[in-house]
Amino acid sequence: MGSCKIGPDLYQYTFVDDCTRYRVLMLYTRREAANTLDFMDCVTEEMPCLLRRFRTDRGREFFALKVQEYCIKFLPNKLASLHVNDKVEYSQKTSKYFYDFLKHI
């Protein structure tokens, strides 16, 4: 799970299941703990199975106390280990190309 800026005042939150490659994407105007909670609600509702762990990109929004109340283990990526979160990074890059393409239409 991760978040990235894809435009002015536009952030994409991304969840990719390691096993099934099932993706959940949401767009928000800010990157903050309240949006992270909303996104986690959406992910837990959309996934057909119980979630036990989230791999994150070390974003501060994932470490808020309210987020920790979900009782789901968080596995923050080691520093300088982008390859560990490659599924999310690839998904975000693909989405960014898509949004850039839409700007030129």
Tab-separated table of C-alpha atoms in Angstrom, residues 9-92:
chain	number	residue	atom	x	y	z
A	9	ASP	CA	-3.555	18.754	-5.098
A	10	LEU	CA	-4.176	15.181	-6.247
A	11	TYR	CA	-2.872	12.084	-4.460
A	12	GLN	CA	-3.440	8.473	-5.393
A	13	TYR	CA	-3.619	5.826	-2.699
A	14	THR	CA	-2.842	2.362	-4.038
A	15	PHE	CA	-3.296	-1.124	-2.610
A	16	VAL	CA	-2.069	-4.210	-4.474
A	17	ASP	CA	-2.524	-7.707	-3.063
A	18	ASP	CA	0.768	-9.624	-3.367
A	19	CYS	CA	-0.914	-12.923	-4.156
A	20	THR	CA	-3.817	-12.052	-6.465
A	21	ARG	CA	-2.600	-8.671	-7.827
A	22	TYR	CA	-6.049	-7.310	-6.926
A	23	ARG	CA	-5.842	-3.485	-6.933
A	24	VAL	CA	-7.774	-0.795	-5.090
A	25	LEU	CA	-7.136	2.832	-6.093
A	26	MET	CA	-8.557	6.032	-4.603
A	27	LEU	CA	-7.896	9.703	-5.332
A	28	TYR	CA	-7.722	12.364	-2.622
A	29	THR	CA	-6.859	16.052	-2.503
A	30	ARG	CA	-4.529	15.646	0.497
A	31	ARG	CA	-2.221	13.009	1.912
A	32	GLU	CA	-3.243	12.727	5.556
A	33	ALA	CA	-4.254	10.209	8.206
A	34	ALA	CA	-8.011	10.822	7.740
A	35	ASN	CA	-7.757	9.901	4.056
A	36	THR	CA	-5.625	6.900	4.938
A	37	LEU	CA	-8.365	5.681	7.292
A	38	ASP	CA	-10.977	6.152	4.584
A	39	PHE	CA	-8.791	4.268	2.114
A	40	MET	CA	-8.202	1.417	4.562
A	41	ASP	CA	-11.976	1.150	5.072
A	42	CYS	CA	-12.414	0.853	1.306
A	43	VAL	CA	-9.644	-1.740	1.001
A	44	THR	CA	-10.989	-3.919	3.818
A	45	GLU	CA	-14.499	-3.748	2.298
A	46	GLU	CA	-13.350	-4.513	-1.257
A	47	MET	CA	-11.016	-7.402	-0.494
A	48	PRO	CA	-12.673	-10.824	-0.553
A	49	CYS	CA	-10.432	-12.105	2.255
A	50	LEU	CA	-9.226	-10.984	5.684
A	51	LEU	CA	-6.140	-8.771	5.599
A	52	ARG	CA	-3.345	-9.540	8.036
A	53	ARG	CA	-0.481	-7.328	6.878
A	54	PHE	CA	0.097	-4.146	4.928
A	55	ARG	CA	3.405	-3.397	3.265
A	56	THR	CA	3.808	0.381	3.188
A	57	ASP	CA	6.164	2.956	1.724
A	58	ARG	CA	7.039	4.412	5.166
A	59	GLY	CA	4.623	7.310	4.667
A	60	ARG	CA	3.862	9.102	7.933
A	61	GLU	CA	0.138	8.860	7.243
A	62	PHE	CA	0.268	5.087	7.833
A	63	PHE	CA	1.600	5.418	11.385
A	64	ALA	CA	-1.190	7.505	12.949
A	65	LEU	CA	-2.688	6.059	16.138
A	66	LYS	CA	-6.117	5.624	14.530
A	67	VAL	CA	-4.560	3.599	11.709
A	68	GLN	CA	-2.855	1.323	14.238
A	69	GLU	CA	-6.240	0.528	15.806
A	70	TYR	CA	-7.021	-1.684	12.815
A	71	CYS	CA	-4.826	-4.370	14.423
A	72	ILE	CA	-3.272	-5.139	11.052
A	73	LYS	CA	0.493	-5.565	11.042
A	74	PHE	CA	2.346	-2.921	9.089
A	75	LEU	CA	5.511	-3.883	7.273
A	76	PRO	CA	7.283	-0.659	6.329
A	77	ASN	CA	9.775	-1.111	3.517
A	78	LYS	CA	13.431	-0.774	4.380
A	79	LEU	CA	14.991	2.488	3.285
A	80	ALA	CA	16.317	2.462	-0.292
A	81	SER	CA	14.426	-0.766	-1.063
A	82	LEU	CA	12.004	0.370	-3.737
A	83	HIS	CA	12.005	-3.075	-5.359
A	84	VAL	CA	10.153	-4.476	-2.322
A	85	ASN	CA	7.084	-2.393	-3.137
A	86	ASP	CA	7.430	-2.782	-6.901
A	87	LYS	CA	3.815	-3.816	-7.552
A	88	VAL	CA	2.503	-0.613	-6.006
A	89	GLU	CA	5.207	1.516	-7.652
A	90	TYR	CA	4.396	0.022	-11.069
A	91	SER	CA	0.672	0.588	-10.549
A	92	GLN	CA	1.244	4.211	-9.551
